[in-house]
């Protein structure tokens, strides 16, 4: 699943550590999310979207790829 | 996640492991029940090591933060995936043992110790693979 996390984070002038502390995960998890290597749980996706005042669909771009 | 609650729960878990290991060691020593030594070897270092880390983290916020980070959802996912893989590989290992135990003359206590070490090694191999993958 693709996402706009890096773009949104950089435009909000936040570091990966800032985001990690706010949502209660490791910085490594944020790195992994930005690279698209790891797909978050629905709870984490909500928390991340809430930081930027957006909806989940605005942050995460759902594609059918990799769902099977 | 409340880190203090998590650490408290971990301390209980590691204490139980240490207690089980010591009971197994005692059983092995008193009743010469040798296969218990394998259980003791598996439980005592893990229980003791875990307890030291958890108590140390109470006075060192950075370690506490690292524990919290390791227990996040990606960490849990990686651990659970590695554990599942280690379980199935060990399952086939036990299956192979039942076939080759007699011709190779492997005793039950030797097998217990090998299996505990083997499962740990497999788990950590897949842990690092998954850490790079996800």
PDB file of C-alpha atoms in Angstrom:
ATOM      1  CA  UNK A   1       0.000   0.000   0.000  1.00  0.00           C
ATOM      2  CA  UNK A   2       1.349   3.388  -0.988  1.00  0.00           C
ATOM      3  CA  UNK A   3       1.154   6.428   1.253  1.00  0.00           C
ATOM      4  CA  UNK A   4       1.901  10.162   1.363  1.00  0.00           C
ATOM      5  CA  UNK A   5       3.404  10.067   4.825  1.00  0.00           C
ATOM      6  CA  UNK A   6       6.829  11.447   3.909  1.00  0.00           C
ATOM      7  CA  UNK A   7       5.404  14.319   1.828  1.00  0.00           C
ATOM      8  CA  UNK A   8       2.920  15.258   4.549  1.00  0.00           C
ATOM      9  CA  UNK A   9       5.534  14.988   7.295  1.00  0.00           C
ATOM     10  CA  UNK A  10       8.041  17.155   5.459  1.00  0.00           C
ATOM     11  CA  UNK A  11       5.427  19.772   4.613  1.00  0.00           C
ATOM     12  CA  UNK A  12       4.443  19.869   8.299  1.00  0.00           C
ATOM     13  CA  UNK A  13       8.138  20.254   9.262  1.00  0.00           C
ATOM     14  CA  UNK A  14       8.035  17.198  11.484  1.00  0.00           C
ATOM     15  CA  UNK A  15      10.764  14.628  11.988  1.00  0.00           C
ATOM     16  CA  UNK A  16      10.235  10.875  11.936  1.00  0.00           C
ATOM     17  CA  UNK A  17      10.937  10.884  15.674  1.00  0.00           C
ATOM     18  CA  UNK A  18       8.212  13.508  16.264  1.00  0.00           C
ATOM     19  CA  UNK A  19       5.640  11.385  14.457  1.00  0.00           C
ATOM     20  CA  UNK A  20       6.837   8.211  16.219  1.00  0.00           C
ATOM     21  CA  UNK A  21       6.478   9.782  19.684  1.00  0.00           C
ATOM     22  CA  UNK A  22       3.032  11.199  18.859  1.00  0.00           C
ATOM     23  CA  UNK A  23       1.590   7.888  17.705  1.00  0.00           C
ATOM     24  CA  UNK A  24       3.537   5.720  20.191  1.00  0.00           C
ATOM     25  CA  UNK A  25       5.642   3.636  17.827  1.00  0.00           C
ATOM     26  CA  UNK A  26       9.361   3.382  17.054  1.00  0.00           C
ATOM     27  CA  UNK A  27      11.090   5.647  14.544  1.00  0.00           C
ATOM     28  CA  UNK A  28      11.939   2.478  12.631  1.00  0.00           C
ATOM     29  CA  UNK A  29       8.216   1.850  12.151  1.00  0.00           C
ATOM     30  CA  UNK A  30       7.768   5.322  10.642  1.00  0.00           C
ATOM     31  CA  UNK A  31      10.747   4.719   8.317  1.00  0.00           C
ATOM     32  CA  UNK A  32       9.244   1.398   7.288  1.00  0.00           C
ATOM     33  CA  UNK A  33       5.830   2.988   6.665  1.00  0.00           C
ATOM     34  CA  UNK A  34       7.325   5.770   4.563  1.00  0.00           C
ATOM     35  CA  UNK A  35       9.164   3.221   2.444  1.00  0.00           C
ATOM     36  CA  UNK A  36       5.921   1.294   1.992  1.00  0.00           C
ATOM     37  CA  UNK A  37       7.476  -1.860   3.459  1.00  0.00           C
ATOM     38  CA  UNK A  38       4.998  -2.139   6.304  1.00  0.00           C
ATOM     39  CA  UNK A  39       1.218  -1.625   6.279  1.00  0.00           C
ATOM     40  CA  UNK A  40      -0.176  -0.119   9.496  1.00  0.00           C
ATOM     41  CA  UNK A  41      -3.114  -1.345  11.536  1.00  0.00           C
ATOM     42  CA  UNK A  42      -6.345   0.618  11.217  1.00  0.00           C
ATOM     43  CA  UNK A  43      -5.660   2.230  14.632  1.00  0.00           C
ATOM     44  CA  UNK A  44      -2.197   3.427  13.638  1.00  0.00           C
ATOM     45  CA  UNK A  45      -3.511   4.657  10.273  1.00  0.00           C
ATOM     46  CA  UNK A  46      -6.180   6.715  12.086  1.00  0.00           C
ATOM     47  CA  UNK A  47      -3.622   8.176  14.499  1.00  0.00           C
ATOM     48  CA  UNK A  48      -1.299   9.120  11.639  1.00  0.00           C
ATOM     49  CA  UNK A  49      -4.064  10.710   9.586  1.00  0.00           C
ATOM     50  CA  UNK A  50      -5.234  12.658  12.636  1.00  0.00           C
ATOM     51  CA  UNK A  51      -1.788  14.266  13.071  1.00  0.00           C
ATOM     52  CA  UNK A  52      -2.200  15.970   9.692  1.00  0.00           C
ATOM     53  CA  UNK A  53      -5.912  16.653  10.156  1.00  0.00           C
ATOM     54  CA  UNK A  54      -6.739  14.381   7.221  1.00  0.00           C
ATOM     55  CA  UNK A  55      -8.685  11.192   6.614  1.00  0.00           C
ATOM     56  CA  UNK A  56      -7.059   7.780   6.153  1.00  0.00           C
ATOM     57  CA  UNK A  57      -7.797   7.878   2.411  1.00  0.00           C
ATOM     58  CA  UNK A  58      -5.879  11.160   2.139  1.00  0.00           C
ATOM     59  CA  UNK A  59      -2.761   9.579   3.643  1.00  0.00           C
ATOM     60  CA  UNK A  60      -2.918   5.975   2.473  1.00  0.00           C
ATOM     61  CA  UNK A  61      -3.599   5.071  -1.129  1.00  0.00           C
ATOM     62  CA  UNK A  62      -5.283   1.711  -1.356  1.00  0.00           C
ATOM     63  CA  UNK A  63      -4.475  -0.498  -4.341  1.00  0.00           C
ATOM     64  CA  UNK A  64      -5.406  -4.117  -4.937  1.00  0.00           C
ATOM     65  CA  UNK A  65      -1.713  -4.987  -5.313  1.00  0.00           C
ATOM     66  CA  UNK A  66      -0.333  -7.200  -2.557  1.00  0.00           C
ATOM     67  CA  UNK A  67      -3.702  -7.951  -0.982  1.00  0.00           C
ATOM     68  CA  UNK A  68      -3.826 -11.518  -2.235  1.00  0.00           C
TER      69      UNK A  68
ATOM     70  CA  UNK B   1       0.305   1.481  25.329  1.00  0.00           C
ATOM     71  CA  UNK B   2       1.100   2.130  28.991  1.00  0.00           C
ATOM     72  CA  UNK B   3       4.799   1.321  29.277  1.00  0.00           C
ATOM     73  CA  UNK B   4       4.761   0.890  33.073  1.00  0.00           C
ATOM     74  CA  UNK B   5       1.966  -1.682  32.849  1.00  0.00           C
ATOM     75  CA  UNK B   6       3.812  -3.424  30.036  1.00  0.00           C
ATOM     76  CA  UNK B   7       7.068  -3.590  32.046  1.00  0.00           C
ATOM     77  CA  UNK B   8       5.191  -4.878  35.099  1.00  0.00           C
ATOM     78  CA  UNK B   9       3.602  -7.619  32.977  1.00  0.00           C
ATOM     79  CA  UNK B  10       6.984  -8.523  31.498  1.00  0.00           C
ATOM     80  CA  UNK B  11       8.501  -8.764  34.996  1.00  0.00           C
ATOM     81  CA  UNK B  12       5.776 -11.254  35.984  1.00  0.00           C
ATOM     82  CA  UNK B  13       6.378 -13.274  32.826  1.00  0.00           C
ATOM     83  CA  UNK B  14      10.161 -13.414  33.226  1.00  0.00           C
ATOM     84  CA  UNK B  15       9.803 -14.231  36.952  1.00  0.00           C
ATOM     85  CA  UNK B  16       7.554 -17.181  36.046  1.00  0.00           C
ATOM     86  CA  UNK B  17      10.125 -18.363  33.493  1.00  0.00           C
ATOM     87  CA  UNK B  18      12.936 -18.115  36.024  1.00  0.00           C
ATOM     88  CA  UNK B  19      10.859 -19.960  38.659  1.00  0.00           C
ATOM     89  CA  UNK B  20      10.027 -22.749  36.179  1.00  0.00           C
ATOM     90  CA  UNK B  21      13.690 -23.036  35.213  1.00  0.00           C
ATOM     91  CA  UNK B  22      14.784 -23.278  38.850  1.00  0.00           C
ATOM     92  CA  UNK B  23      12.094 -25.881  39.619  1.00  0.00           C
ATOM     93  CA  UNK B  24      13.217 -27.891  36.600  1.00  0.00           C
ATOM     94  CA  UNK B  25      16.849 -27.628  37.703  1.00  0.00           C
ATOM     95  CA  UNK B  26      15.903 -28.772  41.199  1.00  0.00           C
ATOM     96  CA  UNK B  27      13.873 -31.699  39.835  1.00  0.00           C
ATOM     97  CA  UNK B  28      16.779 -32.705  37.616  1.00  0.00           C
ATOM     98  CA  UNK B  29      19.213 -32.492  40.520  1.00  0.00           C
ATOM     99  CA  UNK B  30      17.153 -34.210  43.242  1.00  0.00           C
ATOM    100  CA  UNK B  31      15.448 -36.941  41.227  1.00  0.00           C
ATOM    101  CA  UNK B  32      18.166 -37.285  38.564  1.00  0.00           C
ATOM    102  CA  UNK B  33      15.549 -36.506  35.971  1.00  0.00           C
ATOM    103  CA  UNK B  34      18.041 -35.405  33.304  1.00  0.00           C
ATOM    104  CA  UNK B  35      15.666 -34.175  30.613  1.00  0.00           C
ATOM    105  CA  UNK B  36      14.700 -31.401  33.062  1.00  0.00           C
ATOM    106  CA  UNK B  37      18.182 -29.925  32.608  1.00  0.00           C
ATOM    107  CA  UNK B  38      17.223 -28.948  29.054  1.00  0.00           C
ATOM    108  CA  UNK B  39      14.182 -27.077  30.340  1.00  0.00           C
ATOM    109  CA  UNK B  40      16.341 -25.338  32.946  1.00  0.00           C
ATOM    110  CA  UNK B  41      18.904 -24.336  30.315  1.00  0.00           C
ATOM    111  CA  UNK B  42      16.119 -22.861  28.218  1.00  0.00           C
ATOM    112  CA  UNK B  43      14.248 -20.961  30.926  1.00  0.00           C
ATOM    113  CA  UNK B  44      16.856 -19.704  33.427  1.00  0.00           C
ATOM    114  CA  UNK B  45      18.988 -17.482  31.126  1.00  0.00           C
ATOM    115  CA  UNK B  46      15.928 -16.020  29.364  1.00  0.00           C
ATOM    116  CA  UNK B  47      14.099 -15.348  32.642  1.00  0.00           C
ATOM    117  CA  UNK B  48      17.155 -13.880  34.362  1.00  0.00           C
ATOM    118  CA  UNK B  49      18.213 -11.785  31.359  1.00  0.00           C
ATOM    119  CA  UNK B  50      14.689 -10.424  30.870  1.00  0.00           C
ATOM    120  CA  UNK B  51      14.379  -9.503  34.548  1.00  0.00           C
ATOM    121  CA  UNK B  52      17.712  -7.655  34.545  1.00  0.00           C
ATOM    122  CA  UNK B  53      16.666  -5.620  31.473  1.00  0.00           C
ATOM    123  CA  UNK B  54      13.212  -4.808  32.900  1.00  0.00           C
ATOM    124  CA  UNK B  55      14.538  -3.680  36.307  1.00  0.00           C
ATOM    125  CA  UNK B  56      17.344  -1.713  34.644  1.00  0.00           C
ATOM    126  CA  UNK B  57      14.809   0.070  32.419  1.00  0.00           C
ATOM    127  CA  UNK B  58      13.009   1.462  35.495  1.00  0.00           C
ATOM    128  CA  UNK B  59      15.977   3.731  36.190  1.00  0.00           C
ATOM    129  CA  UNK B  60      17.007   4.401  32.590  1.00  0.00           C
ATOM    130  CA  UNK B  61      14.334   6.187  30.511  1.00  0.00           C
ATOM    131  CA  UNK B  62      16.172   5.543  27.236  1.00  0.00           C
ATOM    132  CA  UNK B  63      15.966   1.777  27.755  1.00  0.00           C
ATOM    133  CA  UNK B  64      12.314   2.156  28.739  1.00  0.00           C
ATOM    134  CA  UNK B  65      11.728   4.062  25.480  1.00  0.00           C
ATOM    135  CA  UNK B  66      13.506   1.301  23.518  1.00  0.00           C
ATOM    136  CA  UNK B  67      11.299  -1.344  25.155  1.00  0.00           C
ATOM    137  CA  UNK B  68       8.214   0.678  24.225  1.00  0.00           C
ATOM    138  CA  UNK B  69       9.448   1.018  20.661  1.00  0.00           C
ATOM    139  CA  UNK B  70      10.164  -2.717  20.381  1.00  0.00           C
ATOM    140  CA  UNK B  71       6.664  -3.499  21.648  1.00  0.00           C
ATOM    141  CA  UNK B  72       4.943  -1.388  18.988  1.00  0.00           C
ATOM    142  CA  UNK B  73       2.718  -3.031  16.398  1.00  0.00           C
ATOM    143  CA  UNK B  74       5.470  -3.548  13.810  1.00  0.00           C
ATOM    144  CA  UNK B  75       7.678  -5.165  16.459  1.00  0.00           C
ATOM    145  CA  UNK B  76       4.818  -7.428  17.550  1.00  0.00           C
ATOM    146  CA  UNK B  77       4.091  -8.324  13.938  1.00  0.00           C
ATOM    147  CA  UNK B  78       7.728  -9.231  13.253  1.00  0.00           C
ATOM    148  CA  UNK B  79       8.001 -11.265  16.444  1.00  0.00           C
ATOM    149  CA  UNK B  80       4.782 -13.114  15.826  1.00  0.00           C
ATOM    150  CA  UNK B  81       5.735 -13.883  12.215  1.00  0.00           C
ATOM    151  CA  UNK B  82       9.206 -15.087  13.256  1.00  0.00           C
ATOM    152  CA  UNK B  83       7.681 -17.177  16.051  1.00  0.00           C
ATOM    153  CA  UNK B  84       5.243 -18.807  13.664  1.00  0.00           C
ATOM    154  CA  UNK B  85       8.021 -19.693  11.211  1.00  0.00           C
ATOM    155  CA  UNK B  86      10.221 -21.021  14.033  1.00  0.00           C
ATOM    156  CA  UNK B  87       7.318 -23.123  15.298  1.00  0.00           C
ATOM    157  CA  UNK B  88       6.699 -24.823  11.940  1.00  0.00           C
ATOM    158  CA  UNK B  89      10.390 -25.454  11.281  1.00  0.00           C
ATOM    159  CA  UNK B  90      10.740 -26.952  14.772  1.00  0.00           C
ATOM    160  CA  UNK B  91       7.629 -29.029  14.110  1.00  0.00           C
ATOM    161  CA  UNK B  92       9.355 -30.641  11.116  1.00  0.00           C
ATOM    162  CA  UNK B  93      12.551 -30.955  13.171  1.00  0.00           C
ATOM    163  CA  UNK B  94      10.633 -33.009  15.770  1.00  0.00           C
ATOM    164  CA  UNK B  95       9.058 -35.044  12.972  1.00  0.00           C
ATOM    165  CA  UNK B  96      12.520 -35.796  11.546  1.00  0.00           C
ATOM    166  CA  UNK B  97      13.750 -36.715  15.025  1.00  0.00           C
ATOM    167  CA  UNK B  98      11.093 -39.380  15.428  1.00  0.00           C
ATOM    168  CA  UNK B  99      12.393 -41.010  12.242  1.00  0.00           C
ATOM    169  CA  UNK B 100      16.143 -40.668  12.821  1.00  0.00           C
ATOM    170  CA  UNK B 101      16.367 -40.910  16.639  1.00  0.00           C
ATOM    171  CA  UNK B 102      16.884 -44.665  16.737  1.00  0.00           C
ATOM    172  CA  UNK B 103      19.476 -45.092  13.968  1.00  0.00           C
ATOM    173  CA  UNK B 104      21.451 -42.070  15.229  1.00  0.00           C
ATOM    174  CA  UNK B 105      21.088 -43.120  18.902  1.00  0.00           C
ATOM    175  CA  UNK B 106      20.006 -39.695  20.157  1.00  0.00           C
ATOM    176  CA  UNK B 107      18.668 -39.611  23.725  1.00  0.00           C
ATOM    177  CA  UNK B 108      15.587 -37.648  24.767  1.00  0.00           C
ATOM    178  CA  UNK B 109      17.484 -35.156  26.955  1.00  0.00           C
ATOM    179  CA  UNK B 110      20.030 -34.496  24.196  1.00  0.00           C
ATOM    180  CA  UNK B 111      17.162 -33.902  21.834  1.00  0.00           C
ATOM    181  CA  UNK B 112      15.423 -31.498  24.273  1.00  0.00           C
ATOM    182  CA  UNK B 113      18.538 -29.366  24.612  1.00  0.00           C
ATOM    183  CA  UNK B 114      19.183 -29.381  20.836  1.00  0.00           C
ATOM    184  CA  UNK B 115      15.567 -28.452  20.131  1.00  0.00           C
ATOM    185  CA  UNK B 116      15.552 -25.509  22.550  1.00  0.00           C
ATOM    186  CA  UNK B 117      18.783 -24.148  21.072  1.00  0.00           C
ATOM    187  CA  UNK B 118      17.657 -24.869  17.506  1.00  0.00           C
ATOM    188  CA  UNK B 119      14.303 -23.131  17.942  1.00  0.00           C
ATOM    189  CA  UNK B 120      16.003 -20.060  19.415  1.00  0.00           C
ATOM    190  CA  UNK B 121      18.477 -19.864  16.535  1.00  0.00           C
ATOM    191  CA  UNK B 122      15.728 -20.256  13.909  1.00  0.00           C
ATOM    192  CA  UNK B 123      13.612 -17.612  15.648  1.00  0.00           C
ATOM    193  CA  UNK B 124      16.406 -15.049  15.675  1.00  0.00           C
ATOM    194  CA  UNK B 125      17.407 -15.783  12.057  1.00  0.00           C
ATOM    195  CA  UNK B 126      13.832 -15.098  10.914  1.00  0.00           C
ATOM    196  CA  UNK B 127      13.548 -12.155  13.302  1.00  0.00           C
ATOM    197  CA  UNK B 128      16.437 -10.400  11.549  1.00  0.00           C
ATOM    198  CA  UNK B 129      15.157 -11.404   8.093  1.00  0.00           C
ATOM    199  CA  UNK B 130      11.709  -9.953   8.886  1.00  0.00           C
ATOM    200  CA  UNK B 131      13.265  -6.880  10.465  1.00  0.00           C
ATOM    201  CA  UNK B 132      14.931  -6.106   7.134  1.00  0.00           C
ATOM    202  CA  UNK B 133      11.859  -7.094   5.125  1.00  0.00           C
ATOM    203  CA  UNK B 134       9.207  -5.032   6.944  1.00  0.00           C
TER     204      UNK B 134
END
